[in-house]
Tab-separated table of C-alpha atoms in Angstrom:
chain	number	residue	atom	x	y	z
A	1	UNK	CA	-31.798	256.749	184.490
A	2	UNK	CA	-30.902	256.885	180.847
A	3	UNK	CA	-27.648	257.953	181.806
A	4	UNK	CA	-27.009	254.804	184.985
A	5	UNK	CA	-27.765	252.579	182.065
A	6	UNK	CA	-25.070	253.644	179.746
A	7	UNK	CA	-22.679	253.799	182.246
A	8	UNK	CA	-23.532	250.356	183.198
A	9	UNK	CA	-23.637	248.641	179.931
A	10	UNK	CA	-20.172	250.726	178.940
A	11	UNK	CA	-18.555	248.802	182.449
A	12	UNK	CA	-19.816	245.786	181.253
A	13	UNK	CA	-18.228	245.691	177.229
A	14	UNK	CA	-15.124	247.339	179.021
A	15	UNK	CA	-15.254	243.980	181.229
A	16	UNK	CA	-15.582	241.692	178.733
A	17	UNK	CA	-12.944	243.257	176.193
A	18	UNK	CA	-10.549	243.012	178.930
A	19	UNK	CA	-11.616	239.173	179.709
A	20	UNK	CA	-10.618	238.449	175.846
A	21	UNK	CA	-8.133	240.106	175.566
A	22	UNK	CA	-7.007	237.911	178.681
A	23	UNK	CA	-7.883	234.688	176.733
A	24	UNK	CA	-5.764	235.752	173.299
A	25	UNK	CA	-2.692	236.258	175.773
A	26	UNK	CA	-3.055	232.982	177.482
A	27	UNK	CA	-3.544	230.936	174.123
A	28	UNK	CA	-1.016	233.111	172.451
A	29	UNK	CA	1.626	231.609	175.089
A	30	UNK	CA	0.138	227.921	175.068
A	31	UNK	CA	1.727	225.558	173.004
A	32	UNK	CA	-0.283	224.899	169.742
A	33	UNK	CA	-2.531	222.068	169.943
A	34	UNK	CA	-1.804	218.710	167.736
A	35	UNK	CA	-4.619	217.320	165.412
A	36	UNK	CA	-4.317	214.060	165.462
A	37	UNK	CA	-5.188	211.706	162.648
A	38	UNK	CA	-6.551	208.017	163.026
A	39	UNK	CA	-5.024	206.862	159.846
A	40	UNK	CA	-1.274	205.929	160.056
A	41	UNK	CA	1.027	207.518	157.365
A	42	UNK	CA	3.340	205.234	155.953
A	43	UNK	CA	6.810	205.852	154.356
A	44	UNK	CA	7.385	205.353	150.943
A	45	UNK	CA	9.504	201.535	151.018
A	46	UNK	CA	13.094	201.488	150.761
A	47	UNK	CA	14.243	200.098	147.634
A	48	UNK	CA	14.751	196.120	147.565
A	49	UNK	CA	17.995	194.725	146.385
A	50	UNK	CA	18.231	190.693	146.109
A	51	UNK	CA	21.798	189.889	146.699
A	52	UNK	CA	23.119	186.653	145.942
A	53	UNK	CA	26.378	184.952	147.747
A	54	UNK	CA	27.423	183.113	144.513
A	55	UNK	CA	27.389	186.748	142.864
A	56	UNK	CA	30.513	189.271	142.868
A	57	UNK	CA	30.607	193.103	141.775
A	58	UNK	CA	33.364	195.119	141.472
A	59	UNK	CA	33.701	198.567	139.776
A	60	UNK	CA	35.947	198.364	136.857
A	61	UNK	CA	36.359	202.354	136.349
A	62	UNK	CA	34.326	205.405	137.713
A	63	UNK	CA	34.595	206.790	133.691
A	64	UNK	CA	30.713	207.433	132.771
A	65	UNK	CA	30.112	204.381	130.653
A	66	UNK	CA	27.655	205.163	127.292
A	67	UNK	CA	28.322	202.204	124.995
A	68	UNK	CA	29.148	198.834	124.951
A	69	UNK	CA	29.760	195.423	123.007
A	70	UNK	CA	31.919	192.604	123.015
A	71	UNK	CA	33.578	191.183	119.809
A	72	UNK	CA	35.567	188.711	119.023
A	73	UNK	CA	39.308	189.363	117.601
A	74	UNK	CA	39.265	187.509	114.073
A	75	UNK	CA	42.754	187.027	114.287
A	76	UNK	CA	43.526	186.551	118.398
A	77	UNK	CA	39.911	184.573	118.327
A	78	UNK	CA	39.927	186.455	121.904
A	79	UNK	CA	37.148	188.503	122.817
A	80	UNK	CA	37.545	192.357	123.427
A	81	UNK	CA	35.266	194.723	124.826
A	82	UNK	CA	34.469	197.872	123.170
A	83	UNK	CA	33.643	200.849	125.838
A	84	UNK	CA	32.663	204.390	124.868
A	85	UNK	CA	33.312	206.708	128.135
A	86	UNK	CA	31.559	209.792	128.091
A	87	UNK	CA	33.013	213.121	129.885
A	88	UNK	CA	30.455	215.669	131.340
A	89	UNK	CA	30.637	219.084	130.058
A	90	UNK	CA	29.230	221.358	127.299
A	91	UNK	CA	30.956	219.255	124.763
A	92	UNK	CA	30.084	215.898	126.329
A	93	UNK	CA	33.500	214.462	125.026
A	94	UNK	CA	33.533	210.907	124.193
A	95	UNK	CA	36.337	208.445	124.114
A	96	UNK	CA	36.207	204.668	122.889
A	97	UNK	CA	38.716	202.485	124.562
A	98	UNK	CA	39.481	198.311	123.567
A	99	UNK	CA	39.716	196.422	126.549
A	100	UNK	CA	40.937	192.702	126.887
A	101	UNK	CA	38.499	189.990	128.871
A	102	UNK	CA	40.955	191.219	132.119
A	103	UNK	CA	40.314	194.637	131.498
A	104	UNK	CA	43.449	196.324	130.356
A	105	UNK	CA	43.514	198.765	127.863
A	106	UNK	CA	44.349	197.415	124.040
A	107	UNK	CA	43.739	201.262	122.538
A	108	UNK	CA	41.816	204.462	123.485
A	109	UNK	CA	41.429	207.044	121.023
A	110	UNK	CA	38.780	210.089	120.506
A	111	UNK	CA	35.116	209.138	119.446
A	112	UNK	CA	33.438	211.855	116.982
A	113	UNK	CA	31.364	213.839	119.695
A	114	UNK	CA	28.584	214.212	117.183
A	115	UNK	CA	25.099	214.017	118.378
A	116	UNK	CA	24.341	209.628	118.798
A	117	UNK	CA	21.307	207.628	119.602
A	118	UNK	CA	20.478	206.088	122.894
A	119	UNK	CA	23.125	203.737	124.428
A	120	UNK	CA	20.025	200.855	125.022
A	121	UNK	CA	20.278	201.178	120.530
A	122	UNK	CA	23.977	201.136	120.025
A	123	UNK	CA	26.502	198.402	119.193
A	124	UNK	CA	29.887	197.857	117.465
A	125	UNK	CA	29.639	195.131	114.955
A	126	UNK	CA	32.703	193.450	112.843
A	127	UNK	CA	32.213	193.533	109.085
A	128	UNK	CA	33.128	190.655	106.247
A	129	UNK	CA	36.463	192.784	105.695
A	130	UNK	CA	36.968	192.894	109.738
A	131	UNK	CA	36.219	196.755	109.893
A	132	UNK	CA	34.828	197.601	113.157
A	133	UNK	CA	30.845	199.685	112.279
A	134	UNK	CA	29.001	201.466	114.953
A	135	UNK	CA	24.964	201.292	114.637
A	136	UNK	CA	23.179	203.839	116.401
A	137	UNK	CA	19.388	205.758	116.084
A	138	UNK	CA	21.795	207.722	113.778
A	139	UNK	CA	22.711	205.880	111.366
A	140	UNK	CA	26.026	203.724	110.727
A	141	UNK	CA	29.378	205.047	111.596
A	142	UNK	CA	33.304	203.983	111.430
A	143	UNK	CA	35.776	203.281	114.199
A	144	UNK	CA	35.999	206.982	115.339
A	145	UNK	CA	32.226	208.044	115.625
A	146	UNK	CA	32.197	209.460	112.292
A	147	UNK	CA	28.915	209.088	109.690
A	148	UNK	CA	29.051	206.751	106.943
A	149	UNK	CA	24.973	206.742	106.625
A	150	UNK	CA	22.567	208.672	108.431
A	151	UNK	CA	19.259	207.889	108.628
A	152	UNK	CA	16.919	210.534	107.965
A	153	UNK	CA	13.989	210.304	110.408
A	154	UNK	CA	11.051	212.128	111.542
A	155	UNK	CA	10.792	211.284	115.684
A	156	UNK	CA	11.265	207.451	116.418
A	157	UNK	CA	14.297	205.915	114.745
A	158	UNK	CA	15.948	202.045	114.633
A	159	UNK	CA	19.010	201.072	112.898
A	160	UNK	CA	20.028	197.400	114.000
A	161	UNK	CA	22.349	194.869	112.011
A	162	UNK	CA	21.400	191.719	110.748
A	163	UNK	CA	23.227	188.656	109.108
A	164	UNK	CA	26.627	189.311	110.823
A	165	UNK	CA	29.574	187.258	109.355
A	166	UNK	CA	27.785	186.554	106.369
A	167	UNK	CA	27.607	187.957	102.459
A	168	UNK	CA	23.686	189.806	103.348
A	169	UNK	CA	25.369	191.613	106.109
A	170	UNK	CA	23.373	194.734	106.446
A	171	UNK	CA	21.076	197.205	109.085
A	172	UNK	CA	17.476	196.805	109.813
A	173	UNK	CA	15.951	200.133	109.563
A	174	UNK	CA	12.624	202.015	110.661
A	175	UNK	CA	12.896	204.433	107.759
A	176	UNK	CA	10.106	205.977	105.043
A	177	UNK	CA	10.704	208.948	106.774
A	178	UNK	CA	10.650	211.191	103.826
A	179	UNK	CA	7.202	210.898	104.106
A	180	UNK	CA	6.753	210.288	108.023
A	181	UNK	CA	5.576	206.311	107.598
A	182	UNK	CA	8.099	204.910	109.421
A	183	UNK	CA	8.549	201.711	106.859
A	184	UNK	CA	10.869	198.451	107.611
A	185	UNK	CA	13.571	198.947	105.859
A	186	UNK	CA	16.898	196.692	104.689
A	187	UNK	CA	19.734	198.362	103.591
A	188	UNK	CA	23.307	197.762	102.941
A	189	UNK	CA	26.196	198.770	105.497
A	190	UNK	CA	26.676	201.804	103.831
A	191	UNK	CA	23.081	202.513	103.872
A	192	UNK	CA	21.959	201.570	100.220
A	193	UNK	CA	18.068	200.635	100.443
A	194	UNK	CA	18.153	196.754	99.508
A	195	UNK	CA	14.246	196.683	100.025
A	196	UNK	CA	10.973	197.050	101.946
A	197	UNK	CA	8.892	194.641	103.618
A	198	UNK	CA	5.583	194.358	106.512
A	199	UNK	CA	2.477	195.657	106.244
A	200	UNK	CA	3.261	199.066	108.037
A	201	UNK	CA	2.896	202.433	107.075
A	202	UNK	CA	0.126	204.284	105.916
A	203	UNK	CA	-1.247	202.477	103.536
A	204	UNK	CA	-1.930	199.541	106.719
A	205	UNK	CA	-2.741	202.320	108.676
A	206	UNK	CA	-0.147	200.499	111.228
A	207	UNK	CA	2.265	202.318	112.967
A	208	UNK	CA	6.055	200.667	113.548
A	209	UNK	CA	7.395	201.198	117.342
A	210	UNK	CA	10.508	199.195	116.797
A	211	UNK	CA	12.520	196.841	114.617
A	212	UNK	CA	15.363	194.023	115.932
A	213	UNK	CA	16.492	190.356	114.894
A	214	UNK	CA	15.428	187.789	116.822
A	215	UNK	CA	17.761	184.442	116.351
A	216	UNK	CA	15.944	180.990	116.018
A	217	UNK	CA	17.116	177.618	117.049
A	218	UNK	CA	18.432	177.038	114.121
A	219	UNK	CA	20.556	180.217	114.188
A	220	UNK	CA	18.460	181.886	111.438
A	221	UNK	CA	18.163	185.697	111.537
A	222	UNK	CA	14.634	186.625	111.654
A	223	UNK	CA	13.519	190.291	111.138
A	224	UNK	CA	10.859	191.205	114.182
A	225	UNK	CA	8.769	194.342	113.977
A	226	UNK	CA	6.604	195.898	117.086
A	227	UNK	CA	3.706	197.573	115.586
A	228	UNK	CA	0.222	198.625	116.805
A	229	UNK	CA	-2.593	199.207	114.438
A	230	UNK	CA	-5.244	202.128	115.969
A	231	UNK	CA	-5.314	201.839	119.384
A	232	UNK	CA	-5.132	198.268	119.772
A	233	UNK	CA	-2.395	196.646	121.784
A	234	UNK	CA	1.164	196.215	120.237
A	235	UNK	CA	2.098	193.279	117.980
A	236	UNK	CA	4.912	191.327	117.221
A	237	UNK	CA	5.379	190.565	113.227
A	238	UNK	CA	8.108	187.832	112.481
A	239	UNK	CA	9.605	187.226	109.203
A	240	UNK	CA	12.009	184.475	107.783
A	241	UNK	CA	15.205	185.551	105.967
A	242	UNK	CA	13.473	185.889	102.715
A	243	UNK	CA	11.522	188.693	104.446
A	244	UNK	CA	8.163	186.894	104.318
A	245	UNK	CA	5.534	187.149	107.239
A	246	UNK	CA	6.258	184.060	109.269
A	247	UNK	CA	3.809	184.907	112.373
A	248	UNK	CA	2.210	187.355	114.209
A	249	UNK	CA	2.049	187.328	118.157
A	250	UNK	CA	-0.778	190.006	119.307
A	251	UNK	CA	-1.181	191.403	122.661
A	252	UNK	CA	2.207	192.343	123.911
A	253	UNK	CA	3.693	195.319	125.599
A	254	UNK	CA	5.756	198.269	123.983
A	255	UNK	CA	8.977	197.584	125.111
A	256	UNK	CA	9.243	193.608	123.458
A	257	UNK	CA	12.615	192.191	123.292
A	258	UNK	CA	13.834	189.124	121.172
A	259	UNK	CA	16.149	186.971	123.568
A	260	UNK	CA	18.206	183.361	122.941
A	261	UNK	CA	16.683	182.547	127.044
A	262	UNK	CA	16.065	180.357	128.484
A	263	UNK	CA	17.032	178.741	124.721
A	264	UNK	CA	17.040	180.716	120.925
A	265	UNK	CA	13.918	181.900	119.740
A	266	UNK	CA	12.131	183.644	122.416
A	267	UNK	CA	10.305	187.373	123.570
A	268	UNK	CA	10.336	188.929	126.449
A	269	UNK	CA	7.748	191.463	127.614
A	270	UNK	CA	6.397	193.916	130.440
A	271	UNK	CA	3.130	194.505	131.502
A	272	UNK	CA	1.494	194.692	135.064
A	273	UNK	CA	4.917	194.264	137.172
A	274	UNK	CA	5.050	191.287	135.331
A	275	UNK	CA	7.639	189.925	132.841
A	276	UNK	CA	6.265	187.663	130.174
A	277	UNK	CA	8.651	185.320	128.081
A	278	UNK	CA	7.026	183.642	124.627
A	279	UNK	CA	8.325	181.210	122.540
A	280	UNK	CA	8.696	181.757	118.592
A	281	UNK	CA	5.133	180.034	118.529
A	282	UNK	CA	3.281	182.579	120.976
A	283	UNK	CA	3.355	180.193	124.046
A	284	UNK	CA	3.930	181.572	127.409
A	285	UNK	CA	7.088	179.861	128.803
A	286	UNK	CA	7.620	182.263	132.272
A	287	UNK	CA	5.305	185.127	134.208
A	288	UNK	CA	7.915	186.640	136.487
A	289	UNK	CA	6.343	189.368	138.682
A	290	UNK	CA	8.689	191.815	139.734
A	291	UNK	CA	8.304	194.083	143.439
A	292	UNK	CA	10.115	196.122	145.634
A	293	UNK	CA	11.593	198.428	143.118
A	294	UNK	CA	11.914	202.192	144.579
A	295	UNK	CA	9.925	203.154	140.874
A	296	UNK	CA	8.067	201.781	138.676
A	297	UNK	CA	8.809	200.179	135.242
A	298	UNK	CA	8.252	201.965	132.563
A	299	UNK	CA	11.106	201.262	129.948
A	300	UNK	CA	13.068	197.670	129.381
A	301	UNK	CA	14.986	197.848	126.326
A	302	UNK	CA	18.651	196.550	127.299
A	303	UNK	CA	19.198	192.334	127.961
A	304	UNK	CA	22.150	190.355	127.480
A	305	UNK	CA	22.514	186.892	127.861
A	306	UNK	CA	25.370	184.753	129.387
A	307	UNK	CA	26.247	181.073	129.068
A	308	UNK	CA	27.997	179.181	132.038
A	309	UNK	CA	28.281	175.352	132.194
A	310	UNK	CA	25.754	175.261	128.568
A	311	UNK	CA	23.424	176.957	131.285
A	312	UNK	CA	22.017	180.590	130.192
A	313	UNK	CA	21.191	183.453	132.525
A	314	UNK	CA	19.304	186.472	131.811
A	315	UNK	CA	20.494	190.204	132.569
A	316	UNK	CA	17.408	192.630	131.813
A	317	UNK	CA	18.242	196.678	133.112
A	318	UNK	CA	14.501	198.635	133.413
A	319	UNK	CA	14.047	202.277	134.389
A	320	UNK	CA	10.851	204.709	135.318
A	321	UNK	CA	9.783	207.593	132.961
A	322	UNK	CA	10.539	210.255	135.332
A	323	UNK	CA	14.243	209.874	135.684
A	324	UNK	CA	16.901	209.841	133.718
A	325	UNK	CA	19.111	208.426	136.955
A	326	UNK	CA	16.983	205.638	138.006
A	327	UNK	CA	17.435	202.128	136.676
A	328	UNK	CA	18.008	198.812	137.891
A	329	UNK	CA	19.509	195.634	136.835
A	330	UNK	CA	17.790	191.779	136.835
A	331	UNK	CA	19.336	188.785	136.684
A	332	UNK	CA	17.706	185.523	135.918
A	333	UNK	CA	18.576	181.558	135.892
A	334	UNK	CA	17.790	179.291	133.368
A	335	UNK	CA	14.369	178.193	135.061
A	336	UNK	CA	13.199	181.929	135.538
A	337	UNK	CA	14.612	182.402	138.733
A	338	UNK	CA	15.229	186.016	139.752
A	339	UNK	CA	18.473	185.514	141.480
A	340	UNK	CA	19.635	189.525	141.257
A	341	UNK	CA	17.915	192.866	141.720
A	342	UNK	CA	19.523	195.749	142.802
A	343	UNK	CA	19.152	199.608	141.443
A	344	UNK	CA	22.294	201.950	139.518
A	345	UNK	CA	22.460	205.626	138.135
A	346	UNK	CA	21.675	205.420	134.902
A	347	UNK	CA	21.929	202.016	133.196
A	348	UNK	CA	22.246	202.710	129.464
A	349	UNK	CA	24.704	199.572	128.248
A	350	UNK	CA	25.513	195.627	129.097
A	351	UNK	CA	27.398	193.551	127.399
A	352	UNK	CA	29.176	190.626	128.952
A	353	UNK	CA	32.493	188.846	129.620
A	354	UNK	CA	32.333	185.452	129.404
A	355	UNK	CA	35.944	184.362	130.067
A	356	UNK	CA	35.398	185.737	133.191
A	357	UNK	CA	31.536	184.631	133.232
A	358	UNK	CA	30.356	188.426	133.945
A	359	UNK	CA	28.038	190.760	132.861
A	360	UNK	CA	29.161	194.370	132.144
A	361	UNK	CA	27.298	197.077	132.870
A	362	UNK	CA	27.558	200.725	131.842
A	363	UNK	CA	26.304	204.228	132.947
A	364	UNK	CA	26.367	207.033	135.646
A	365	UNK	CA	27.710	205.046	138.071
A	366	UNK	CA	31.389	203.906	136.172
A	367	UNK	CA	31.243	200.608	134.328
A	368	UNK	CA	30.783	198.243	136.641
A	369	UNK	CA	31.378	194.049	136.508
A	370	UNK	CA	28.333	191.501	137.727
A	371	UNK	CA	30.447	188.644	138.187
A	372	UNK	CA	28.233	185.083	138.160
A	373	UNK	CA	30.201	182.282	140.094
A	374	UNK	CA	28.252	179.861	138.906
A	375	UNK	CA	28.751	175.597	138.949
């Protein structure tokens, strides 16, 4: 009996064994099944580019553009258009060439390949005595690249000129930084501390982001500081040409830019996919909001500005924080209009033509002409 009921219950797990082994064969031949999700996924959106018919671009050269500015010849009273081009490689060779308003070559020589600042903080500037100075994070430099002052800093640095074609001609510095304060600083062009001024450093217990000039309607040169005090927002300190505190403007972004649009005399910030324009008083002229960009903004520190017809436009280039390739390049009318968007490699320069009533742009992609045909 015993025996019957082994044999019986050994037939039966000998059945069943065989009937899943059966049912792995048949599902490891089916096709696999598809889990289906309610929820639609949706693709990341292309990047938007706002083209307008009344504006023309043409490459000028495929030469990786670093650095440029537009000066006028003292004795041609023609403009000329200073370009550094920058060759990939270990040594990153760089080469400044003079170009007329119809882009043709006036000179090209070698520019010192020692290590600059950021192309959004560099400009060529004419002295009293017509020599040709290069102001970088650096420091201050001659025609070929090549050090006359160098700014000692500890981590953020600023060296900007102020009071062009005049006898006070000199840099606005962030400097102190024997001591790590980062202080606002005047010096001379060959870097000679003239003086001090603002209530930064640590005895304000106020840090200084950045330093630049902003030009008033009455084509003063005021010094502007960006500073932030704690962790309070950033805050824009103005000061006449005597260096005393004219206003402060709280409450604006980190990347604050003195512009002459829609007239002299204004600010332009970002915050919130939103550009904010001030005038010299704090009042908010324009709230742009800016979409469809394949990233999103996190730096705006190059503008140039370009009269047509006694009407100014606005070019502003922004980037994201994760790429060193990704930028993109605005263009506004005088009433705040966004009449241009549309994304480059790598924007680090603009400048602008206005003979041929152009911006210039300058970067990964070649330096490339925005051409504004404009009544």
């Amino acid at each position: 009996m015993m025996k019957s009921l082994f044999i019986l219950k050994f037939k039966t797990a000998l059945k069943m064994n065989l009937f899943l082994s059966l049912i792995v064969a048949v599902c490891s031949c089916a096709k696999p099944v598809e889990i289906k999700n309610d929820a639609p996924i949706e693709p990341k959106p292309p990047s938007y580019q706002l083209i307008n018919p009344q504006i023309e671009e043409k490459k000028i050269t495929d030469e990786r553009a670093g650095y440029l500015s537009t000066l006028q010849n003292k004795v041609t009273h023609e403009d000329e258009i200073y370009v550094v081009y920058i060759k990939r490689g270990e040594q990153m060779e760089r080469t400044l060439a003079v170009l007329d308003t119809n882009y043709h070559e006036i000179l090209r020589q070698p520019f010192s390949n020692r290590v600059t600042g950021s192309g959004s903080r560099s400009q060529f500037v004419q002295g009293l005595d017509n020599q040709i100075l290069y102001f970088d994070d650096v420091g201050i430099s001659d025609l070929t690249g090549n050090l006359i002052w160098v700014n000692r800093a500890f981590g953020s640095s600023k060296v900007t000129p102020i009071f062009e074609n005049r006898d006070n001609f000199g840099a606005l510095v962030i400097g102190g930084k024997e001591t790590g304060e980062g202080k606002a600083e005047y010096r001379s062009p060959k870097g000679e501390l003239l003086r001090e001024f603002g209530e930064v450093g640590i005895n304000y217990r106020t840090g200084l982001h950045d330093i630049s000039v902003l030009t008033t309607e009455n084509n003063e040169n005021y010094p502007m500081l960006l500073t932030q005090k704690g962790l309070d927002k950033p805050m824009v300190e103005i000061y006449d040409e005597q260096f005393n505190l004219v206003r402060k403007i709280p409450d604006v972004g980190f990347d604050t830019l003195s512009i002459n649009w829609p007239s002299n005399g204004h600010i332009l910030y970002y915050e919130a996919s939103t550009f904010y324009v001030l005038d010299i008083q704090g009042q908010e002229k324009f709230s742009i909001p800016i979409n469809n960009l394949s990233f999103s903004i996190a730096h705006m520190d190059l503008s140039e500005v370009l009269v047509i017809n006694n009407k100014r436009y606005l070019a502003v280039a922004v980037s994201p924080n994760s790429s060193i390739d990704a930028s993109a390049l605005l263009i506004f009318d005088p009433k705040g209009k966004l009449i241009w968007q549309k994304e480059y490699r790598g924007i680090v320069a603009i400048t602008k033509n206005s003979k041929k009533h152009s911006f210039l742009i300058g970067g990964l992609d070649g330096l490339i002409e925005i051409k504004l045909n404009m009544s």
